[in-house]
Every structure is written in structure tokens, then in C-alpha cells.
XYZ file of C-alpha atoms in Angstrom:
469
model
C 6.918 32.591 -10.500
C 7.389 32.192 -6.781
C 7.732 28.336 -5.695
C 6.137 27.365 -2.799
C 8.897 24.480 -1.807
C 11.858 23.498 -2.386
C 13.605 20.315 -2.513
C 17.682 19.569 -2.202
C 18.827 16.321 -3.565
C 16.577 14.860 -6.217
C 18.072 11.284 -5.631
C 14.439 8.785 -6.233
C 13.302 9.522 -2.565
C 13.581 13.427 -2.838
C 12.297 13.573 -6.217
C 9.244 11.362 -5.461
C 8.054 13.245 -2.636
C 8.696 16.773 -4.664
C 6.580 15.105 -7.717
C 4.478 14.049 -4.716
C 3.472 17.417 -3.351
C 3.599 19.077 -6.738
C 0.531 16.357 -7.410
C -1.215 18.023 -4.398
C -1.496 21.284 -5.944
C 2.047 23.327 -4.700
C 4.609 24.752 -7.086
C 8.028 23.434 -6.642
C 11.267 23.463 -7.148
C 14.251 21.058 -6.906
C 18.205 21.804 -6.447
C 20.406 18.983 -7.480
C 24.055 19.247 -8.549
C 23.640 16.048 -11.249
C 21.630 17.498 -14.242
C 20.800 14.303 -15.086
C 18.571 14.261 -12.033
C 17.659 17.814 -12.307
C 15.760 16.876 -15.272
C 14.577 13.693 -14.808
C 12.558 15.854 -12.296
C 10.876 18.139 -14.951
C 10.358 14.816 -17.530
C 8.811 12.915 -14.443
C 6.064 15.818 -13.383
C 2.561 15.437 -15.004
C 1.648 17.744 -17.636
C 0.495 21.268 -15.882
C 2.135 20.954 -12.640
C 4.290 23.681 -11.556
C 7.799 21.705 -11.364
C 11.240 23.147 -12.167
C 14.326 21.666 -11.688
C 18.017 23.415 -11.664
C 21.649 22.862 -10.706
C 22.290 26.183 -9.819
C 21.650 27.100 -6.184
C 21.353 30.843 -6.380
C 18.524 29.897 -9.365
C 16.906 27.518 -6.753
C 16.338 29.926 -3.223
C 15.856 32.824 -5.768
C 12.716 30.633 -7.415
C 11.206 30.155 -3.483
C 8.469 32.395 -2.205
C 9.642 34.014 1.357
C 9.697 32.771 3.914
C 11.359 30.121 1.800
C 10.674 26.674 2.466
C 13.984 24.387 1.794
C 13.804 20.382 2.436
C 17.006 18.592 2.113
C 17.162 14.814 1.207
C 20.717 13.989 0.777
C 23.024 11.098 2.781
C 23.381 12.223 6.548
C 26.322 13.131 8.007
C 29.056 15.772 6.512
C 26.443 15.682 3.131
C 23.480 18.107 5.409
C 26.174 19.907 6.773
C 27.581 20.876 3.067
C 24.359 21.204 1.735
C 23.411 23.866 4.495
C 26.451 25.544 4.162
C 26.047 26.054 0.809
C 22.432 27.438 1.446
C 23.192 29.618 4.079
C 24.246 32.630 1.975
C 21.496 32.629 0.427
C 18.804 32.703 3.007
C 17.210 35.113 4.627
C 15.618 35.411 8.361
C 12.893 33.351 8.593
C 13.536 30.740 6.396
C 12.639 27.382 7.013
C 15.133 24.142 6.452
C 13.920 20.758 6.889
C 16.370 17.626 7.113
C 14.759 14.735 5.665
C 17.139 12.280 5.939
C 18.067 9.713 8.687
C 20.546 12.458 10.233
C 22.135 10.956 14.089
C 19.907 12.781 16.209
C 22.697 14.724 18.107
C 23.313 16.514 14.592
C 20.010 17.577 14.644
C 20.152 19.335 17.872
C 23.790 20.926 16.640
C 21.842 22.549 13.470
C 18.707 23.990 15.173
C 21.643 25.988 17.782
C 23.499 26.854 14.608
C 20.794 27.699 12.272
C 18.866 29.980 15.258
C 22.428 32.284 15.772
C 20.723 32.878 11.628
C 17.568 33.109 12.909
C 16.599 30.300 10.392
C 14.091 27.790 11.255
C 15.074 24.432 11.295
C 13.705 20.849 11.915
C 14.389 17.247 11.435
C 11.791 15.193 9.893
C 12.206 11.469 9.374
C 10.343 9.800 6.399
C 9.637 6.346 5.906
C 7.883 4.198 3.192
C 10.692 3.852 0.415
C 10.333 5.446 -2.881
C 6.664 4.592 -3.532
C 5.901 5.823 -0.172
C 7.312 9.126 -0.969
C 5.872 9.333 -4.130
C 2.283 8.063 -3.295
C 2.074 8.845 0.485
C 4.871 8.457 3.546
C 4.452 8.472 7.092
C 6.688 11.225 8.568
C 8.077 12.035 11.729
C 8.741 15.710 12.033
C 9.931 17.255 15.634
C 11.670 20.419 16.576
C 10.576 24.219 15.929
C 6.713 23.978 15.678
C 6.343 27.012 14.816
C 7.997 25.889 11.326
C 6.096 22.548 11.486
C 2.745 24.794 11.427
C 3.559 26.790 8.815
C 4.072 23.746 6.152
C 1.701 21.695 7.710
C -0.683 22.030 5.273
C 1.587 20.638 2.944
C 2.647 17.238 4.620
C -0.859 16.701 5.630
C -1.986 16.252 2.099
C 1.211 13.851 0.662
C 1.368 11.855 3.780
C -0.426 8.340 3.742
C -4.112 8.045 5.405
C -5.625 5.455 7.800
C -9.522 5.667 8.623
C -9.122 9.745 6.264
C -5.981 10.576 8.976
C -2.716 11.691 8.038
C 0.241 9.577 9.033
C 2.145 12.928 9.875
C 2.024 14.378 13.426
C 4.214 17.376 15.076
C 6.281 14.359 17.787
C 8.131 16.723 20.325
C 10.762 19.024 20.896
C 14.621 19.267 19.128
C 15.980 16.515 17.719
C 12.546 13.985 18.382
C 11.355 13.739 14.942
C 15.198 12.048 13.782
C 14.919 10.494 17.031
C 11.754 8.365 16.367
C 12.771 7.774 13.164
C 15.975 6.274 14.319
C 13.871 4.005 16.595
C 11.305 3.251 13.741
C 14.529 1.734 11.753
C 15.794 -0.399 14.720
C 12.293 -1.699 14.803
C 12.857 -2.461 11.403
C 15.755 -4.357 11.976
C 14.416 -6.796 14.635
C 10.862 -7.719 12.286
C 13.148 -8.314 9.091
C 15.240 -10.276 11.127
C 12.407 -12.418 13.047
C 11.014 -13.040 9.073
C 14.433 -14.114 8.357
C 14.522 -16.569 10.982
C 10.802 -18.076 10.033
C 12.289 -18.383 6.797
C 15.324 -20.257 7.584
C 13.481 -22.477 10.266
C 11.175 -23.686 8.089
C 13.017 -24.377 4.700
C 16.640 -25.328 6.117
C 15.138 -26.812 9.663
C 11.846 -28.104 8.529
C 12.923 -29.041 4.827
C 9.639 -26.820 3.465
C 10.117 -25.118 0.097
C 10.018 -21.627 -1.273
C 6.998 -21.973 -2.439
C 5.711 -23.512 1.213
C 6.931 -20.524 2.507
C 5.800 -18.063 -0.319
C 1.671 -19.269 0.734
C 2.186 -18.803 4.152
C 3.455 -15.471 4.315
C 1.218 -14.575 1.372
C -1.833 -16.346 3.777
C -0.389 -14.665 7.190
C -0.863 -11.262 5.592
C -4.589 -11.557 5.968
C -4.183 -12.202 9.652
C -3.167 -10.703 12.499
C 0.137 -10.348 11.742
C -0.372 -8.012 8.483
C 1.996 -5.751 8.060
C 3.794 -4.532 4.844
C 7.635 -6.561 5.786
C 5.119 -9.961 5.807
C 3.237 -8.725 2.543
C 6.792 -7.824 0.595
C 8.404 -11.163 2.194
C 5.520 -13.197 0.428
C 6.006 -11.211 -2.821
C 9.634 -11.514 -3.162
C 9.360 -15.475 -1.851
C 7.079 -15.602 -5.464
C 10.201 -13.984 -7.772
C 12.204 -15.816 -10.104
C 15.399 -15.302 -11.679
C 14.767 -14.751 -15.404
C 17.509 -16.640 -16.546
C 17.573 -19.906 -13.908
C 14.172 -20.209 -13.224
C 15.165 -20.725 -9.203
C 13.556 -18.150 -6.678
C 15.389 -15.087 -7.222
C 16.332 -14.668 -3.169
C 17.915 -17.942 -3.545
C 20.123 -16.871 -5.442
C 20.976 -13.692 -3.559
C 24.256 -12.977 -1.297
C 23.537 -13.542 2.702
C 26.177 -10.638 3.171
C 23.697 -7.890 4.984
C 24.751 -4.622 4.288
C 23.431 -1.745 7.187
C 23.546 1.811 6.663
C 23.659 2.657 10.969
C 20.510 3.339 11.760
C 20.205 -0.163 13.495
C 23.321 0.585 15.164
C 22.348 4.202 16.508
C 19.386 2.620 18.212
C 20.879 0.010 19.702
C 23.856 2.578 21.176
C 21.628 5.315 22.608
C 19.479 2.547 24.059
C 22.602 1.194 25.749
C 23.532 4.680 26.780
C 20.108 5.067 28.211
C 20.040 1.550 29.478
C 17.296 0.318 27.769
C 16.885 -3.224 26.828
C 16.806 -3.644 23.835
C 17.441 -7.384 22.703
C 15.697 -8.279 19.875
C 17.294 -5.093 17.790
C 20.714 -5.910 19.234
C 20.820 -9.221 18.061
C 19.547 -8.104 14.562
C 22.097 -5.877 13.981
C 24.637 -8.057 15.473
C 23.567 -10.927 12.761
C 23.991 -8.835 10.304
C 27.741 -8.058 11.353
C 27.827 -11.898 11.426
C 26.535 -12.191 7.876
C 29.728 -10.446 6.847
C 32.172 -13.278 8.240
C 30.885 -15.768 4.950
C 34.594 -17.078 4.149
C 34.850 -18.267 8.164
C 31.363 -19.213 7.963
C 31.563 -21.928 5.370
C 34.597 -22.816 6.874
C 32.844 -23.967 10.424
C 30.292 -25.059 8.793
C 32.342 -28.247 8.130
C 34.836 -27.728 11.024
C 32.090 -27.938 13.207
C 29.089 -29.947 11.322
C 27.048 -32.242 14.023
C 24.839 -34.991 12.854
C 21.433 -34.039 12.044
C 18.955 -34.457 14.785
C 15.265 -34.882 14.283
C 14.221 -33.291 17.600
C 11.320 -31.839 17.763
C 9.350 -32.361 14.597
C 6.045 -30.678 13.593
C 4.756 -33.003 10.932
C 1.484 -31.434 10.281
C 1.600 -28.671 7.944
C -1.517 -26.708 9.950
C 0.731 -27.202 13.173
C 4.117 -25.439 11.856
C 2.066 -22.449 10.323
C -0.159 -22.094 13.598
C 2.762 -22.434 15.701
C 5.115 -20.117 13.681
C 2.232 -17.596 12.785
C 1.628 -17.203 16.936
C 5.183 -17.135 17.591
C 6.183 -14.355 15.251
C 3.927 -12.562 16.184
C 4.687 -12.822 19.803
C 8.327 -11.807 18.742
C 7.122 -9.031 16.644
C 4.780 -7.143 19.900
C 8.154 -7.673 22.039
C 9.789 -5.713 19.622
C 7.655 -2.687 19.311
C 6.977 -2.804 22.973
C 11.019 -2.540 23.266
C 11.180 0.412 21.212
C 8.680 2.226 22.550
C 10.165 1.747 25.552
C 13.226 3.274 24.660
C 10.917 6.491 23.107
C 9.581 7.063 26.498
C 12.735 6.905 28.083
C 14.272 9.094 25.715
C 11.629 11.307 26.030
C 12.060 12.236 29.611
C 15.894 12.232 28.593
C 15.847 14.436 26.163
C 12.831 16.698 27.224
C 10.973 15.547 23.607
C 7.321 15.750 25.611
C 6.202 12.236 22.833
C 3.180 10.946 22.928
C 3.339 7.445 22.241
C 0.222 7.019 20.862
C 0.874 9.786 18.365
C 3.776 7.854 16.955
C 1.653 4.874 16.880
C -1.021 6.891 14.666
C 1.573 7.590 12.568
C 3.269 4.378 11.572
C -0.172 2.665 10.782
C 0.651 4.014 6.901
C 3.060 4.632 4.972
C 5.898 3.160 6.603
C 7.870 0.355 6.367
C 6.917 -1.128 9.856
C 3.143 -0.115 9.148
C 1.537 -3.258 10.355
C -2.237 -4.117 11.808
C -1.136 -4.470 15.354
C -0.084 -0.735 15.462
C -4.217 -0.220 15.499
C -3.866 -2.138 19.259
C -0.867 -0.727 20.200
C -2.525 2.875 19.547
C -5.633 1.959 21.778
C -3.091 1.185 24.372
C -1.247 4.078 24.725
C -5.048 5.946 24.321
C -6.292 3.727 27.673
C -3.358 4.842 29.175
C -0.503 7.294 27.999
C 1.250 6.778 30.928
C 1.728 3.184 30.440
C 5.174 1.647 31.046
C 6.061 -0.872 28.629
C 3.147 -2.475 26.184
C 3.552 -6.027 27.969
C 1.449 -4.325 30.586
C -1.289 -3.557 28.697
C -3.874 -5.702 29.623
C -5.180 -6.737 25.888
C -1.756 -7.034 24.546
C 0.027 -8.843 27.511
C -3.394 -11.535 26.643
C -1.638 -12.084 23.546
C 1.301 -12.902 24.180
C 0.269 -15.103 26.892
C -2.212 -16.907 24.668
C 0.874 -17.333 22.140
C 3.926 -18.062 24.542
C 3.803 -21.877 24.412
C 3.849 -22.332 20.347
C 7.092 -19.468 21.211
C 8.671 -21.979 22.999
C 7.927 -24.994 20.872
C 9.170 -23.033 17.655
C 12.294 -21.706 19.548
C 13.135 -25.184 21.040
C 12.335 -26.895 17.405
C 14.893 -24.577 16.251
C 17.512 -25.013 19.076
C 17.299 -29.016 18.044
C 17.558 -28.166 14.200
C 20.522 -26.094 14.274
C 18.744 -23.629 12.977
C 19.833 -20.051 14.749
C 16.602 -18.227 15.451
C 18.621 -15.532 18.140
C 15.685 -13.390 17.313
C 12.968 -15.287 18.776
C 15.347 -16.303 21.618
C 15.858 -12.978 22.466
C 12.912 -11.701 22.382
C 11.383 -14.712 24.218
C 14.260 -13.838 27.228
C 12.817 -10.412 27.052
C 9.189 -11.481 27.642
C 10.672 -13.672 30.902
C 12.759 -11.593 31.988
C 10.399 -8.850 32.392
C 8.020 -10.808 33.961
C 10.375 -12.242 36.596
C 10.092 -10.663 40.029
C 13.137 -12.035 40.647
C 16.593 -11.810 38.864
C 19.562 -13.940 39.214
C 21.727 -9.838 39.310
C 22.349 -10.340 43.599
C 24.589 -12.352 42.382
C 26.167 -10.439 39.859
C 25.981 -7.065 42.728
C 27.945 -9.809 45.159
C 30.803 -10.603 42.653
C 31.344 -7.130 41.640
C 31.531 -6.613 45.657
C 33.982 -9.284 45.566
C 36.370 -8.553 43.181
C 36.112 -4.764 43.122
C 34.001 -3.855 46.505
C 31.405 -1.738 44.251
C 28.827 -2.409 47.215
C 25.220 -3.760 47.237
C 21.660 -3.149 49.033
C 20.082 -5.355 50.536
C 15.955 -6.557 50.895
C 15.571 -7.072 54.495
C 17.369 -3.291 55.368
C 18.364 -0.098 54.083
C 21.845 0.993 53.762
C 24.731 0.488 51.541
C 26.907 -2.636 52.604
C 29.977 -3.925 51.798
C 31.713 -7.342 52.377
C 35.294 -9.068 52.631
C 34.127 -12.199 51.096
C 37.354 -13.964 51.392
């Protein structure tokens, strides 16, 4: 029979969202050079669904339907490259590749010129939700030829997660955008795990509350306005114990952070489009500091200081309220940062997003899904145009109504010892941005100084220049 999709790499994600749309009614087939996982792929699929699985590639794009339709799910970088050289003989005009995968978005825009000389369709879709996502319902982020998006529509809009009977799967922009929003969706990632981190540590190492303190706070926060699926997995894994100690399982796990890049990319390109982006830099950075363990236990009694009391929050309704309203102070700045950086990009790289699009769909199935993306949506709806989220009138309310527990948490922390760059960062953010004013004449006079780069001044137009000495 003729398949109506294919799928290369059955690795857990690929083969979850094949078994996925093969539970939706479509006839598919999956390439993978491991039999073992070639076959786990048949054993997996429910009785009477049409699901092969082969190691053979001329077996696999001879099994497709034309024009064939080929999603790849393998490790970015020289992996997609391999796999779609390997395709290519095999394809005909018309054919439609989809990268899966979190592939650097300046490789996508290198395949769609190579894949077009073909005349091969070919777009870059980001997925996110883990491996239950993809099996039960992702949110994905497809962008590029729309032509090709239309065509398989149909197909994402039935596995893709729903909120209020909508699919969390949207056609985002032009070339590389749907890898591109992805990326961004990842370094959002990174600054929320890393704010949860910080609440952690604050309150068990700086406020001497215990896992299970911690555990029924997250597990109570996740009925409030700060739901999201990172506070509803922190709670669950807070509740896990080791089966052979007894202790809390993520006690006894290794602070070394591993990162795969996608943290890094967005922090990079925002650089490179000079976006600020603090809150994701610093959450990438700690994780380059969680690598330095040997040198960190050293300092940590090279360069112990007496334990201070400081700024104590004795009642157990206080600390929650207060940490509860500053997280989720933290965790608006960071969205509003990276959707910042999508707009900018956006004009950039002629993508044509619209932000409340991508908003729609990362209220489901992703890993940053979260209850405020609801508000965030309604902002971008008000006004599409709209700058940066702090500007919204509803959300901007927010934060103000939460800045002074923000303070009190970060300078509770600053008194503990406890490092909370996170909230510090993205409280500087929040000031910063609301500051008419900024301390950078300065900065423009010493550069003049030292290396007569120039200035502007307030009072008159004109380029100046001054021999300060």
C-alpha cells in the first residue's frame, strides 16, 4: 500500500509522534537504520493501524504515496544534512521534507535554497512537549514553504494538543521562522527552569524549609496563577524518592547541568540582534557554572562567611505569598523578553510572526505551556503591534502589584547567600526598562575619551566630539 507519511529517525520522540498520527487515522511509515527501533515501531502500533517500519531507505520513499511526505527527527547539525543526502536520490519533484528537530535556524534557510535547486519542498518545524507530548499531542511550530505546510495540514491539526477545541499548531512565517521560534521557546525554557531552581534553593538552603515544604507549595502554586507544566513537574519530582535510600530522589542527583545549545543559540542571535535578553543569559550562564563543581566546593570553604539572618520571613503564608508573586513576576519578564526578541527577529529576518499566533500555540503541548500564555495572547490580540508585554496595560498591573514581594525575596536572598541571578536579572530588566533615564552618557563619554567614538547630545543635534584631557 501507499503510506501517507513518513518518518526518519524512530528515536522515542519520532516514533511517538508517527504512532501518534497513525492513531489519527494515516498510514505510515518509519526509516530508521537501528532495527531494534525499526521494530519497536511495528510492536508499539495498536492492533489495525497501518504502521510499517524498515531499515532500508529505498523500501521506505518507495512505501510513500507521491507527493511523498518525509519528516526527519534525528540530532541537528551534520545528522539532517546526512539524512537528506541520503534521501535525495530517491525523491522526486514535489516532495515534501520536514525537519523536526531543533536545527540552528541559519541551517534551515541553507536547506530550503538547496532543496528548491531539487524543486523539493522543504520546512522546519519545531516540536515541543517531550515524548508524551509527541505521542499524545505537541505544540508545533512549523514556518517556511506554506504551500507544503497546507498540504499536511490536515495531519498536524489532528495530533497537535487542543486548548478551548484549537490546535496548538499554526503556519508562524516565512524561511527559517518555525526553527526560529522554537529556538526562542527553549531559551524561554531555560530562564523558568532556572527561576524554579532558584525558589528551590532560596527556600530549603536560605530559608531552612524541607523537600516536602517545597513539594506542597509548588504542588499548591499549580492551581494558581502561575500554572504551568515546569511548576506542575517541579512539584511531582519534589514528591520522588530514591527506592533504595528513601531520601528525595533530586537530592540525590548531580548539580552538573548538561545543555544541548538551544539556550545558547538564543542568547547569541539575541546579542547579534541586540536584544536584551537577561534572564536567559544568566540561565545558561549558571549552567556553565554548574560545571566548575571541583572549584566550587573548593570556595565554598575558601570563601565561607558567617551566616547572617537578614531578612527573615518567619511566617510560612508570608514566604509562599511573597515567592509565589515574585516568580511569577520573573516568569512574565521572561516571556515578555523573548517575545521581544521574536518581533525583532521578525522584521530581521522578514518572518511576517504574529505574536499572538505563537502565543496560541504554546498554551498546549509544550513544555513552557503555562496559564499566563491565555493573557499574554489577549495582549498581542488588543494590540499586535505592541512593543514589549511590560506595556500592556493588564500585564504591566501585574507586575506592579507584585514588584515589592520581588524585591523582598531578591534582597532575602542577597542576605542568605543564596544566588537567585535569575530573579536579579530579571528584576534589573523590569527597572531598567522603565527608567527614562540610563546611567549609558556616561558610558558614550568614556568611549569618547579613550577612543573618540563620539556622542549626541539632548539639548542639540549633531555629532560631537571632545578632548577630555
Amino acid at each position: 500500500m501507499d503510506y501517507d507519511f513518513g518518518m526518519v529517525g524512530l528515536g522515542v520522540m519520532g516514533r511517538n509522534l508517527l504512532l501518534n498520527i497513525a492513531d489519527h487515522g494515516f498510514s505510515v511509515v518509519g526509516l530508521d537504520l537501528d532495527p531494534a527501533k525499526a521494530s519497536a515501531l511495528e510492536i508499539e502500533a495498536e492492533a489495525g493501524k497501518n504502521v510499517k517500519g524498515t531499515t532500508s531507505i529505498e523500501e521506505f520513499v518507495g512505501a510513500l504515496q507521491k507527493p511523498r511526505a518525509v519528516m526527519l527527527l534525528v540530532p541537528a547539525g551534520k545528522a539532517v544534512d546526512a539524512a537528506i543526502a541520503n534521501l535525495l536520490p530517491y525523491l522526486d519533484e514535489g516532495d515534501i521534507v520536514i525537519d523536526g528537530g531543533n536545527s540552528y535556524f541559519p541551517d534551515t534557510d541553507r536547506r530550503v535554497v538547496e532543496l528548491e535547486k531539487h524543486k523539493i519542498h522543504f520546512f522546519g518545524m519545531g516540536v515541543s512537549g517531550g515524548e508524551k507530548g509527541a505521542r499524545f499531542g505537541p505544540s508545533m511550530m512549523p514556518g517556511g514553504d506554506r504551500q507544503a505546510y497546507e498540504r499536511l495540514r490536515p495531519v498536524f491539526e489532528a495530533i497537535a494538543a487542543k486548548v478551548d477545541g484549537e490546535p496548538c499548531v499554526a503556519y508562524l512565517g516565512n524561511g527559517s521562522a518555525g526553527n526560529y521560534v522554537k529556538m526562542v521557546h527553549n531559551g524561554i525554557e531555560y530562564g523558568i527552569m532556572q527561576l524554579l531552581a532558584e525558589t528551590y534553593d532560596l527556600l530549603k538552603r536560605g530559608l531552612g524549609h524541607s523537600d516536602e515544604d517545597a513539594q506542597r507549595m509548588f504542588e499548591e502554586w499549580n492551581g494558581s496563577e502561575v500554572q504551568s507544566f515546569l511548576v506542575e513537574i517541579t512539584g511531582q519530582i519534589l514528591k520522588k524518592k530514591d527506592d533504595v535510600t528513601g531520601q528525595p530522589l533530586v537530592s540525590l542527583i548531580s548539580d552538573r547541568a548538561r545543555q544541548k545549545g538551544t539556550g545558547k543559540w538564543t542568547s547569541q542571535n539575541a546579542m547579534d540582534l541586540q536584544v536584551p535578553l537577561p534572564t536567559v543569559d544568566i540561565a545558561v550562564t549558571m549552567r556553565d557554572m554548574s560545571a566548575y563543581k571541583e572549584e566550587r566546593v573548593q570556595a565554598a570553604q575558601a570563601l565561607e562567611i558567617p551566616s547572617t539572618q537578614g531578612a527573615n520571613i518567619d511566617d510560612w503564608y508570608a514566604v509562599e505569598n511573597r515567592l509565589r508573586n515574585a516568580f511569577y513576576f520573573a516568569m512574565l519578564v521572561t516571556y515578555a523578553q523573548g517575545l521581544v526578541q521574536l518581533r525583532v527577529a521578525s522584521a530581521t529576518y522578514n518572518y511576517d510572526l504574529e505574536l499572538e499566533e505563537v502565543a496560541k500555540i504554546w498554551r498546549g503541548g509544550c513544555i513552557i505551556r503555562a496559564a499566563c500564555l491565555e493573557d499574554i495572547r489577549r495582549a498581542f490580540a488588543a494590540n499586535p503591534g505592541l512593543a514589549n508585554l511590560l506595556l500592556d496595560p493588564a500585564i504591566g498591573g501585574e507586575l506592579l502589584k507584585r514588584h515589592e514581594d520581588m524585591r523582598t525575596i531578591v534582597k532575602t536572598a542577597i542576605d542568605k547567600g543564596i544566588p537567585v541571578p535569575g530573579f536579579m536579572t530579571s528584576l534589573a530588566y523590569f527597572d531598567a526598562y522603565r527608567s527614562a533615564t540610563l546611567p549609558t552618557n556616561l558610558i558614550q563619554a568614556q568611549r569618547d575619551y579613550f577612543g573618540a567614538h563620539t556622542y549626541e547630545r539632548i539639548d542639540q543635534p549633531g555629532v560631537f566630539h571632545t578632548q577630555w584631557d
